[in-house]
PDB file of C-alpha atoms in Angstrom:
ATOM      1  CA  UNK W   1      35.118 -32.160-161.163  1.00  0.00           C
ATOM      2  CA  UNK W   2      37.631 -31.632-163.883  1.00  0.00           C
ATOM      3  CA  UNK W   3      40.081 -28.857-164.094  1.00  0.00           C
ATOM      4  CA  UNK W   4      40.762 -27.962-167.680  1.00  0.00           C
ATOM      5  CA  UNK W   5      43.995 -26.693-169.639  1.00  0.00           C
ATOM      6  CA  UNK W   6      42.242 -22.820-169.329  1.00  0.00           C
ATOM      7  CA  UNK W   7      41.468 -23.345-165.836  1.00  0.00           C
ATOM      8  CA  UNK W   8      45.387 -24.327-164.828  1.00  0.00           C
ATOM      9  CA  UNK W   9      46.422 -21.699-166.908  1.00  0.00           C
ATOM     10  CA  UNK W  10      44.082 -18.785-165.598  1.00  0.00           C
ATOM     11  CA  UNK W  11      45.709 -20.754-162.188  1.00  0.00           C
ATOM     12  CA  UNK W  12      49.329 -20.034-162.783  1.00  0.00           C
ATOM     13  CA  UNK W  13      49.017 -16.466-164.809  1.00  0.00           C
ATOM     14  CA  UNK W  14      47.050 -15.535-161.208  1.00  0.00           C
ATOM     15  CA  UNK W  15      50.115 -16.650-158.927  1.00  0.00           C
ATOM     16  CA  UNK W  16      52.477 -15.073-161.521  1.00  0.00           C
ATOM     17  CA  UNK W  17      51.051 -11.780-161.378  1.00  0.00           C
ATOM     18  CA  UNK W  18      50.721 -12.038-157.110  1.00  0.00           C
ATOM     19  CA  UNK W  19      54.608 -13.207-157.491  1.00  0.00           C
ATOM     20  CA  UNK W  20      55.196 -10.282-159.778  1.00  0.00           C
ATOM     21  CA  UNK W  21      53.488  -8.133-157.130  1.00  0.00           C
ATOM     22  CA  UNK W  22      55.294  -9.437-154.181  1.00  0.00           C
ATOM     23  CA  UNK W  23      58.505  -8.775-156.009  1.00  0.00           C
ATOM     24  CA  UNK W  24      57.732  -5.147-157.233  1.00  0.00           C
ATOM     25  CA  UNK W  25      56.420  -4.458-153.715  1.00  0.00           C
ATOM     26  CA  UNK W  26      60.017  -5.529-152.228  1.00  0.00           C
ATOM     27  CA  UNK W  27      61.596  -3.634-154.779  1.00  0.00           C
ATOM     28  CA  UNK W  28      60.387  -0.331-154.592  1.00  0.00           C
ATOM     29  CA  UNK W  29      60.300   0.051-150.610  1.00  0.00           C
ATOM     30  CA  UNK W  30      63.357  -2.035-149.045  1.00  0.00           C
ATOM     31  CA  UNK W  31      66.911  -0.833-149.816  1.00  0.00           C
ATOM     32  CA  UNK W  32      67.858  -3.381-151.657  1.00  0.00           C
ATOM     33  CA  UNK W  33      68.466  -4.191-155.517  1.00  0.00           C
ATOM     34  CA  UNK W  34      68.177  -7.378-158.236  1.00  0.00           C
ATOM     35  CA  UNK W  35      70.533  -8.249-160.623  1.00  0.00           C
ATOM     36  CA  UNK W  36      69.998 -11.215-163.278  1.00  0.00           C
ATOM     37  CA  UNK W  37      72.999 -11.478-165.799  1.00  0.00           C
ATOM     38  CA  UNK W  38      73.608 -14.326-168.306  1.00  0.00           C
ATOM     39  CA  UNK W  39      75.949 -16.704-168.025  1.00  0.00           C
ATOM     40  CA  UNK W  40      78.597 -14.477-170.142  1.00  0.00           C
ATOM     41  CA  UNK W  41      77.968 -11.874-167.150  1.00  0.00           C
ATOM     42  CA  UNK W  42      75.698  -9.527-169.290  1.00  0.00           C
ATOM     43  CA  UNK W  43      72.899  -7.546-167.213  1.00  0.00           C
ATOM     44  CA  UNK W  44      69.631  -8.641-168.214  1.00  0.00           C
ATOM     45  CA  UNK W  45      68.039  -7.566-164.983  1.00  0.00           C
ATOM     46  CA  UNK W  46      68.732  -4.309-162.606  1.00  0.00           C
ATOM     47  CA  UNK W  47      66.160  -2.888-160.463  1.00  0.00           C
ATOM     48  CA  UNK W  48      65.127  -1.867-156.528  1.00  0.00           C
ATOM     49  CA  UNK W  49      64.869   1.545-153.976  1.00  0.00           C
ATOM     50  CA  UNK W  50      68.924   0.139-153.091  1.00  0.00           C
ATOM     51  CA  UNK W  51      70.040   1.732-156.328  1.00  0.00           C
ATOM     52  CA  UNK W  52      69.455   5.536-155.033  1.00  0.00           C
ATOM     53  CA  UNK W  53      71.847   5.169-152.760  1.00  0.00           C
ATOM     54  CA  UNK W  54      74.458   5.391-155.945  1.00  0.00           C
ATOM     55  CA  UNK W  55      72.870   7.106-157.592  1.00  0.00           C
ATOM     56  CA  UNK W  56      72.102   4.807-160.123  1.00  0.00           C
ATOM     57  CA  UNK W  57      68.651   4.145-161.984  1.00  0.00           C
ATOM     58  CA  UNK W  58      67.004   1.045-162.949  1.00  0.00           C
ATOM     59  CA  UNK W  59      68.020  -1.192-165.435  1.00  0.00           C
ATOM     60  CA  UNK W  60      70.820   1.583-166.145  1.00  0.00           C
ATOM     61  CA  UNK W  61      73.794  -1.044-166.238  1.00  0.00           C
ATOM     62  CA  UNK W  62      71.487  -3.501-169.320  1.00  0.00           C
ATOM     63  CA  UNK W  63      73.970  -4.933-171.425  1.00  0.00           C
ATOM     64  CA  UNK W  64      76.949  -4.309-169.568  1.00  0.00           C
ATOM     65  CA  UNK W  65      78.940  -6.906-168.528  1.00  0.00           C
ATOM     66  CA  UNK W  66      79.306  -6.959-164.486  1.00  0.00           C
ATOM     67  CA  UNK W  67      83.101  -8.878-165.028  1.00  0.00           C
ATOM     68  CA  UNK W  68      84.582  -5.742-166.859  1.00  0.00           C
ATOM     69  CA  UNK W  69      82.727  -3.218-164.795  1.00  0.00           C
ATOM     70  CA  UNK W  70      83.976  -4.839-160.979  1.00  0.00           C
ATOM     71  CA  UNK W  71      87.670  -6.116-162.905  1.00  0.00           C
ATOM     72  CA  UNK W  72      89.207  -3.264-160.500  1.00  0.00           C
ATOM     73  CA  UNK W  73      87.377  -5.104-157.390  1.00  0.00           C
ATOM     74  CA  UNK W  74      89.441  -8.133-156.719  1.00  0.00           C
ATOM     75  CA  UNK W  75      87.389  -9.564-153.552  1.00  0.00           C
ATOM     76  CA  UNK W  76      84.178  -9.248-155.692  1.00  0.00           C
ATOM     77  CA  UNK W  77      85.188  -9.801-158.969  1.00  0.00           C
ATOM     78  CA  UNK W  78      86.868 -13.421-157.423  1.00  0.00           C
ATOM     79  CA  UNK W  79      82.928 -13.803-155.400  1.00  0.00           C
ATOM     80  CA  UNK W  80      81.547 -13.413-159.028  1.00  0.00           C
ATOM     81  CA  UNK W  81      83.782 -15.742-160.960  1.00  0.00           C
ATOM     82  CA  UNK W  82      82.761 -18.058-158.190  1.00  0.00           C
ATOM     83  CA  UNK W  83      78.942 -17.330-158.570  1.00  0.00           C
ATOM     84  CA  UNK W  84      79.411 -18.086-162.126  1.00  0.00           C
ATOM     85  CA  UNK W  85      81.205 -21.726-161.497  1.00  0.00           C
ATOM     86  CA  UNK W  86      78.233 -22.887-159.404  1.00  0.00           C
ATOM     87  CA  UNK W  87      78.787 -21.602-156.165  1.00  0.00           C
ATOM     88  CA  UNK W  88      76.956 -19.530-154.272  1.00  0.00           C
ATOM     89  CA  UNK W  89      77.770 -16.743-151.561  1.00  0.00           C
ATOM     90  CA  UNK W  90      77.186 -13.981-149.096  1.00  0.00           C
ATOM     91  CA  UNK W  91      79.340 -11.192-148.225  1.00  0.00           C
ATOM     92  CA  UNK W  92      79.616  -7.853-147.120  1.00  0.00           C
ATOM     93  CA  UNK W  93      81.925  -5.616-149.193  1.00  0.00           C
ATOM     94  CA  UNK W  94      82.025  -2.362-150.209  1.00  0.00           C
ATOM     95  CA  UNK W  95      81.058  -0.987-153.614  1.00  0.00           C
ATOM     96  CA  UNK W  96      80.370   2.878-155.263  1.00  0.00           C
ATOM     97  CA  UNK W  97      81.433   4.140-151.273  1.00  0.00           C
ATOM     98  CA  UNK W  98      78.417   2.063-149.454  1.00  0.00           C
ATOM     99  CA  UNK W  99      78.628  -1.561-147.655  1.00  0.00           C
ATOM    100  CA  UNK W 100      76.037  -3.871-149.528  1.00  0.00           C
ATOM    101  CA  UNK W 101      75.470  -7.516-148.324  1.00  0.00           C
ATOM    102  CA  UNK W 102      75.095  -9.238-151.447  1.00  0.00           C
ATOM    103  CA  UNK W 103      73.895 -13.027-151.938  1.00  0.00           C
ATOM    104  CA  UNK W 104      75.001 -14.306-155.269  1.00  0.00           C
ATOM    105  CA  UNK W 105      72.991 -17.401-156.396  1.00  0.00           C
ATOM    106  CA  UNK W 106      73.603 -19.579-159.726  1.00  0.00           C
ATOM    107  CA  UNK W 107      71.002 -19.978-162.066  1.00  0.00           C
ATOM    108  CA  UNK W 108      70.251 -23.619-163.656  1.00  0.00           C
ATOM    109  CA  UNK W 109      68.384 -24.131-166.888  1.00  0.00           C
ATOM    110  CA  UNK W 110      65.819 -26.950-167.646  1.00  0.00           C
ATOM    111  CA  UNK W 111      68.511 -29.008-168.386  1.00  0.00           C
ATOM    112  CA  UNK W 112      70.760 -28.409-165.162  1.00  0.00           C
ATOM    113  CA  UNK W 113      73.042 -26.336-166.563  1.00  0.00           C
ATOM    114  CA  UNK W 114      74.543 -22.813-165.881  1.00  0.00           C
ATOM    115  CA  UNK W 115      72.708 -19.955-166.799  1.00  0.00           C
ATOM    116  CA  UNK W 116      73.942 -17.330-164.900  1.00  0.00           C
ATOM    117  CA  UNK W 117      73.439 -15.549-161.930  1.00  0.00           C
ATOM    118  CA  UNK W 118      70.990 -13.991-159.556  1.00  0.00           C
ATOM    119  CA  UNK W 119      72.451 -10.847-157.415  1.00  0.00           C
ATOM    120  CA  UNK W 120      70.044  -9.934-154.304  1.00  0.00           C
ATOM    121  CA  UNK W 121      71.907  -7.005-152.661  1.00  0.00           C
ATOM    122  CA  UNK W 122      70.953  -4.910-149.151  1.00  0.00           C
ATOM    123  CA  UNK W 123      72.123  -1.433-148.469  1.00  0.00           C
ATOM    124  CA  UNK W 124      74.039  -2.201-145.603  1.00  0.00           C
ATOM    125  CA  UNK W 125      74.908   1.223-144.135  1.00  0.00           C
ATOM    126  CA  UNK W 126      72.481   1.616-141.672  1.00  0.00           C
ATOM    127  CA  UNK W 127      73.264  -1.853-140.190  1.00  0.00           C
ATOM    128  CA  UNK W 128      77.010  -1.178-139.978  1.00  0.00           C
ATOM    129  CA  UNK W 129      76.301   2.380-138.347  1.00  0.00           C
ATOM    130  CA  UNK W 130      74.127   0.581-135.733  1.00  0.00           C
ATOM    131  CA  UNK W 131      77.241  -1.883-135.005  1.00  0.00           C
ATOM    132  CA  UNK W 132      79.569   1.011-135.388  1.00  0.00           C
ATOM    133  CA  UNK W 133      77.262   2.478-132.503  1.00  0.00           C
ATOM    134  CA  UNK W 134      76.953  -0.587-130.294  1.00  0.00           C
ATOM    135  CA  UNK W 135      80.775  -1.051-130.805  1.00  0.00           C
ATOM    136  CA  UNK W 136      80.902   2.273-129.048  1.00  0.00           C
ATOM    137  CA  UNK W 137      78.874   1.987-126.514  1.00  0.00           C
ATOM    138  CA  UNK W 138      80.458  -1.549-125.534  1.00  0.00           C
ATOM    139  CA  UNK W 139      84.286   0.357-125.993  1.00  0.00           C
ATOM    140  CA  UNK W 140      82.823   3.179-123.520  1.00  0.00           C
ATOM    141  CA  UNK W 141      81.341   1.592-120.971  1.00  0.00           C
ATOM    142  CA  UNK W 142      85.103  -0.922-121.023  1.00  0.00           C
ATOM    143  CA  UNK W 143      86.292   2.408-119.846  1.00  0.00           C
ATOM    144  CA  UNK W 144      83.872   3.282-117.234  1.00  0.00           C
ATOM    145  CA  UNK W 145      83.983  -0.124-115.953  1.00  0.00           C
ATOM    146  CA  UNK W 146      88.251  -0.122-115.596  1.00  0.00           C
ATOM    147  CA  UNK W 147      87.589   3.351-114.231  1.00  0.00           C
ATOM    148  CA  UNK W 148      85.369   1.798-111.475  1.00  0.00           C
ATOM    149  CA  UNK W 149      87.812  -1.031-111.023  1.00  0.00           C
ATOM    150  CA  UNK W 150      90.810   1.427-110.575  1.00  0.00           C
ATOM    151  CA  UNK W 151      89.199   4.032-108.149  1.00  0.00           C
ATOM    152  CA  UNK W 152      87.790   1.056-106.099  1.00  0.00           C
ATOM    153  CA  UNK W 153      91.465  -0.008-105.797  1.00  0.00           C
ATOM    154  CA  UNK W 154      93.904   2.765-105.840  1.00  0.00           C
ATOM    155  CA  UNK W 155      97.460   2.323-105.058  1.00  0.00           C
ATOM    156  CA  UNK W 156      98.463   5.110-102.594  1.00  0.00           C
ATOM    157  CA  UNK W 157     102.334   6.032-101.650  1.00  0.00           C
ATOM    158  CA  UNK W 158     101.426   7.063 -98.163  1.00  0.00           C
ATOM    159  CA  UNK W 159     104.897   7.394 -96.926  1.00  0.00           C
ATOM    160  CA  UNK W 160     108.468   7.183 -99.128  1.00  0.00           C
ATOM    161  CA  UNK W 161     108.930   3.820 -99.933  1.00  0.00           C
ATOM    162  CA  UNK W 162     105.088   2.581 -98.230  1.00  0.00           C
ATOM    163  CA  UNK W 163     102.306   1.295-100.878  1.00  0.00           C
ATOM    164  CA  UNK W 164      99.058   1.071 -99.559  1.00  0.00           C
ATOM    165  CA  UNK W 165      96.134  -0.956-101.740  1.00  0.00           C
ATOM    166  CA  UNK W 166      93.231  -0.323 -99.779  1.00  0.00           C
ATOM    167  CA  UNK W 167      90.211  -2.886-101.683  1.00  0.00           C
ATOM    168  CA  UNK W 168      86.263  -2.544-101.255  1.00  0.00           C
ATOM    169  CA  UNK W 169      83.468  -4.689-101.571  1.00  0.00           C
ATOM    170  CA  UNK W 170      83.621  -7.931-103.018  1.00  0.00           C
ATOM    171  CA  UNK W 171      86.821  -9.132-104.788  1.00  0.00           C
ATOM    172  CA  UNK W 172      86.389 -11.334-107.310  1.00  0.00           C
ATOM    173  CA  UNK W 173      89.550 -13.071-109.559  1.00  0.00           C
ATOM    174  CA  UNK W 174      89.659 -10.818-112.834  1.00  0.00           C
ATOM    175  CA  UNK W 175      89.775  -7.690-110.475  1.00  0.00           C
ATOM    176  CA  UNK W 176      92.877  -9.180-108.499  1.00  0.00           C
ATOM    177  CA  UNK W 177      94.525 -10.180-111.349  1.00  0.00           C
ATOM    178  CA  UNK W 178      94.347  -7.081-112.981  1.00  0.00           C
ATOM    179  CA  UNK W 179      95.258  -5.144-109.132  1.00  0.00           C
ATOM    180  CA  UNK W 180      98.560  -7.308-109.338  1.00  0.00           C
ATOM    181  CA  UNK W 181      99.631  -6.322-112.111  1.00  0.00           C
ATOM    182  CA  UNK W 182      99.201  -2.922-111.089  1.00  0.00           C
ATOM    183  CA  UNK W 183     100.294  -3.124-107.721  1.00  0.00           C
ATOM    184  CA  UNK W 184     103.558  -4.951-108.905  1.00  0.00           C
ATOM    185  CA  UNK W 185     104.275  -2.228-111.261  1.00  0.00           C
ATOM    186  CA  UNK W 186     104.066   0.800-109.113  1.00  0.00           C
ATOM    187  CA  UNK W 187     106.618  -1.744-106.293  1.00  0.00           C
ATOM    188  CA  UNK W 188     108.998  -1.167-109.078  1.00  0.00           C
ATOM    189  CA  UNK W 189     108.156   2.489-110.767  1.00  0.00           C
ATOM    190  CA  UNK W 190     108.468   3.968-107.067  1.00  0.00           C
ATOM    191  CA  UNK W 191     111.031   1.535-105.320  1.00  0.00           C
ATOM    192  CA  UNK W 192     108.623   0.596-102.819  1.00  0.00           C
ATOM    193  CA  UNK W 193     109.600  -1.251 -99.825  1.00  0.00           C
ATOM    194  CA  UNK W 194     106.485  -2.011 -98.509  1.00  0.00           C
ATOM    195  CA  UNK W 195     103.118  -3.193 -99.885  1.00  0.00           C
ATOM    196  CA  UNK W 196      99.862  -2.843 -97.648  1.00  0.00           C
ATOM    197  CA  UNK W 197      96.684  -4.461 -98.607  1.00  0.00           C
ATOM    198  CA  UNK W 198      94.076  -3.351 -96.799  1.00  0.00           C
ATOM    199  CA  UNK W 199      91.269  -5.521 -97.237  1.00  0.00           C
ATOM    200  CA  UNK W 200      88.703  -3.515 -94.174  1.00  0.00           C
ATOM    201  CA  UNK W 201      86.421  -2.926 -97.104  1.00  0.00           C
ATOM    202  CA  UNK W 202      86.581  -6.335 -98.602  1.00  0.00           C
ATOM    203  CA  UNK W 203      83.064  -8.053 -98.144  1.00  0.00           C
ATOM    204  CA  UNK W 204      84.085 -11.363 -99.397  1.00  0.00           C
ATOM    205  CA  UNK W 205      86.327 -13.562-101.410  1.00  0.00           C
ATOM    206  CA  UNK W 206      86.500 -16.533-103.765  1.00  0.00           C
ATOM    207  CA  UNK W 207      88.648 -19.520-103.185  1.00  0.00           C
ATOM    208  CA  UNK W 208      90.936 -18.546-106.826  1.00  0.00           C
ATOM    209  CA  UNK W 209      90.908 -15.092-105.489  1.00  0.00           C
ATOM    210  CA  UNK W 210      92.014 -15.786-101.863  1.00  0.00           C
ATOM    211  CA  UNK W 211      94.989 -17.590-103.539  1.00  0.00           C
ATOM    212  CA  UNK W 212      95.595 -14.726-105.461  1.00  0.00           C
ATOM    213  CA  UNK W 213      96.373 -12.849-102.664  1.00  0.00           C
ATOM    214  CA  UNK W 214      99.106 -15.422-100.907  1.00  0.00           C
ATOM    215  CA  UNK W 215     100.815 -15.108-104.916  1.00  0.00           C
ATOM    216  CA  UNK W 216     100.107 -11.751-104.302  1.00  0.00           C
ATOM    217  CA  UNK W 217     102.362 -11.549-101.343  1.00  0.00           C
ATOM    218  CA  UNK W 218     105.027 -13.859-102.882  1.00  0.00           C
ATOM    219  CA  UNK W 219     105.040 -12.000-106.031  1.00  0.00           C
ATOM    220  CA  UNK W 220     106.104  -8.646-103.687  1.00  0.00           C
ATOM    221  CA  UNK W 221     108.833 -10.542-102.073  1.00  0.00           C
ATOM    222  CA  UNK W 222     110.712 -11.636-105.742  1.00  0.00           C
ATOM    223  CA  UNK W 223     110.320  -7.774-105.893  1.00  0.00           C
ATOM    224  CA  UNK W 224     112.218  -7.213-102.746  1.00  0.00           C
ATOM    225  CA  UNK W 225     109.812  -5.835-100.971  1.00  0.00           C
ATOM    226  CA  UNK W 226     107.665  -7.202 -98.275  1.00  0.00           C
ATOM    227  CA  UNK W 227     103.853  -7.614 -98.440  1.00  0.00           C
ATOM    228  CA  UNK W 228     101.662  -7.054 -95.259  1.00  0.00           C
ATOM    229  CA  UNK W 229      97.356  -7.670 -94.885  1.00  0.00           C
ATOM    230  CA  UNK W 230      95.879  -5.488 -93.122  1.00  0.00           C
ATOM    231  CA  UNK W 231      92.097  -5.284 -91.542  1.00  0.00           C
ATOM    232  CA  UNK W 232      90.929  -9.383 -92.783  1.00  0.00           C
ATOM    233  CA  UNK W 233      87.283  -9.322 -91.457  1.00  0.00           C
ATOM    234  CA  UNK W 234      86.477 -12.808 -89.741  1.00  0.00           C
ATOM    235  CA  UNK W 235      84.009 -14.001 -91.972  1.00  0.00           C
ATOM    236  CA  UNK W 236      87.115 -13.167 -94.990  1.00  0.00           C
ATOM    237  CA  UNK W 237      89.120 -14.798 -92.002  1.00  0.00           C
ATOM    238  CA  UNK W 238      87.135 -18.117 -91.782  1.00  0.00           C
ATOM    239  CA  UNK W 239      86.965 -18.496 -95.917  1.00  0.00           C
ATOM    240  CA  UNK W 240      90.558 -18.515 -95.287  1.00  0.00           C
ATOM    241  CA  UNK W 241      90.649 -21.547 -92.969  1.00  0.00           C
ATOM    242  CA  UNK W 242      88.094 -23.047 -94.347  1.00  0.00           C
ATOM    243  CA  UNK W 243      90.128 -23.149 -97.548  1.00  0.00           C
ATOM    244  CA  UNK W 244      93.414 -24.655 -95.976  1.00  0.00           C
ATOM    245  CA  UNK W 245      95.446 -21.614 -96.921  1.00  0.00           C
ATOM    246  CA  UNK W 246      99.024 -21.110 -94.976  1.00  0.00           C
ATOM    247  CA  UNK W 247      99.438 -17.629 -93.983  1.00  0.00           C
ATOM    248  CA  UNK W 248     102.189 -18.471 -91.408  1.00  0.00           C
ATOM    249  CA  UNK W 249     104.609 -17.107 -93.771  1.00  0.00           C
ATOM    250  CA  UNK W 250     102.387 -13.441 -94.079  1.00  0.00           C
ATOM    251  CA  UNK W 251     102.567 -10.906 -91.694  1.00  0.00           C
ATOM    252  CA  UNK W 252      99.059  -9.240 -90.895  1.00  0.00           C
ATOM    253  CA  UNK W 253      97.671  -6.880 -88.604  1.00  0.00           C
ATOM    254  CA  UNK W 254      94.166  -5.842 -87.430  1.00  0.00           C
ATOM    255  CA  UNK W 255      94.129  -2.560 -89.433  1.00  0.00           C
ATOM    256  CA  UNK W 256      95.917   0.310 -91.938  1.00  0.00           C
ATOM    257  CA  UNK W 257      97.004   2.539 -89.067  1.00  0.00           C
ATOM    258  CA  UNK W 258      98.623  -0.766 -86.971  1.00  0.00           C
ATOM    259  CA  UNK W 259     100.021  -1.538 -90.664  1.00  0.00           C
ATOM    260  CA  UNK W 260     101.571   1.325 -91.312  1.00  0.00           C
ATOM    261  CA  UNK W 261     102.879   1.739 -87.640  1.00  0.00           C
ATOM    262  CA  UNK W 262     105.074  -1.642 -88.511  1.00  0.00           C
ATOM    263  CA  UNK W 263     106.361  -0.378 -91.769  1.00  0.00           C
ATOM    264  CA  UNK W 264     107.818   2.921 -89.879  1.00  0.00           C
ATOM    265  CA  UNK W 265     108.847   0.605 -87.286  1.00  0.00           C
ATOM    266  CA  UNK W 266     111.027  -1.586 -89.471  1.00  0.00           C
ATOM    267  CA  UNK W 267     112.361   1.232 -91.842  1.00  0.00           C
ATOM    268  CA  UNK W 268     113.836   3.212 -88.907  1.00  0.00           C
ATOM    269  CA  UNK W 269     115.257  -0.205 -87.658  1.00  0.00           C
ATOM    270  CA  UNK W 270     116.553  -1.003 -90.717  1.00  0.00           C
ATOM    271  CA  UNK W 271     118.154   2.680 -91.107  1.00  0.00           C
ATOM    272  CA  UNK W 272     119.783   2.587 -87.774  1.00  0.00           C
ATOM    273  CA  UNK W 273     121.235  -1.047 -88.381  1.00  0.00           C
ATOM    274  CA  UNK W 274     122.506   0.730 -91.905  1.00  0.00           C
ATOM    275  CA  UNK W 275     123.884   3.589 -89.910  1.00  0.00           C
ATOM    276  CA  UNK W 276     125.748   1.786 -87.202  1.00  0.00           C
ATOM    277  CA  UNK W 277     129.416   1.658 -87.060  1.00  0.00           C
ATOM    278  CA  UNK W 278     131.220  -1.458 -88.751  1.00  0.00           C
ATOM    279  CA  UNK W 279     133.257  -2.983 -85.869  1.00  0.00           C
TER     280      UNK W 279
END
């Protein structure tokens, strides 16, 4: 069967017109808005729902030249400049007080030469408000979560000169990284002396984080103060061993009140040795 010249034709006018549908359909219900300008930079096509959001009306900017109008608009008057060399874009800028997301695509004649520009651009408000609103929601629940963090390991001054850092559940490295530098700031805000971590609540550790601790207790000592352990379950105990780690140089006891029995002990031996006559 042969197709004829009307038959092709009838053909493409058909697609055209679904095309033409397809695009009209786009325009007038998704916030977004068409620009075609000629390769001087003259508007010979402006329409889509975006434009309400300006305030603006279709095909209200024909004839003018989108150079001159965004000359004040250095980020998008350089995109444009671009668009009209041959190079194509996407970006997210601001324009008339609303965020658009604008693709900017060159135009080639029959030939392969420039003829301008194509301008597809989405109302991006309600996208940035959603990310605005996830930022948010990520920034708030930071805060609960260092909130949590700090109240499951307070530093307590439970006698003049006596830290205690009593730590629950399971301690993993980020949390004792960020408890030393706490810990090792209070030492030196309150002129500590001693340094208890009490690790009765501690369900478990990590082999980075169990070396955190023995730093832990060095770190006190460049401070001048002297860090005991207190309450080390035995499976927190074995992990230990298991992991080769020399606590021969760390004084521990078997819990908080034995703990801070020793610190008493020492500062009243130390204050009597201070005390004593010089003979």
């Amino acid at each position: 069967m042969t197709t004829t010249g009307a038959e092709t034709r009838e053909e493409l006018e058909a697609q055209l017109r679904e095309a033409r549908l397809l695009l009209r359909a786009i325009l007038d219900n998704l916030p977004i808005s068409m620009a075609r300008f000629d390769r001087r930079g003259v508007f010979t096509f402006q329409e889509g729902k975006g434009l309400e959001s300006i305030g603006m009306k279709p095909g209200q900017l024909l004839g003018t030249n989108v150079l001159e109008l965004y000359a004040d608009h250095a980020e998008g008057a350089e995109r444009l400049r671009q668009g009209f060399a041959g190079k194509a874009s996407h970006s997210v800028l601001d324009a008339h007080g609303v965020p658009w997301e604008t693709w900017q695509i060159p135009v080639r004649d029959d030939r392969g030469e420039l003829d301008g520009l194509i301008s597809i651009t989405l109302d991006a408000t309600t996208v940035r408000q959603r990310e605005s609103e996830l930022q948010t929601k990520l920034d708030l629940i930071e805060k609960q979560q260092k909130v949590i963090r700090d109240l499951s390991t307070p530093i307590i001054e439970v006698w003049d000169k006596v830290l205690t850092l009593p730590m629950v559940g399971v301690v993993d490295s980020l949390r004792i990284s960020e408890v030393m530098d706490n810990l090792l700031t209070a030492i030196v805000n309150k002129d500590a002396r001693f340094a208890i971590l009490d690790l009765t609540g501690v369900d478990a550790v990590d082999t980075q984080t169990a070396g955190y601790l023995i730093e832990m207790i060095k770190a006190i000592r460049l401070l001048g103060a002297e860090g005991i352990i207190t309450g080390i379950r035995s499976n927190v105990a074995q992990t230990m061993i298991a992991l080769g780690l020399d606590l021969s140089g760390v004084t521990t006891v078997g819990n908080l009140r034995a703990g801070l029995k020793l610190c008493m002990r020492r500062m009243a031996a130390e204050h009597e040795a201070a005390s004593a006559p010089v003979k």
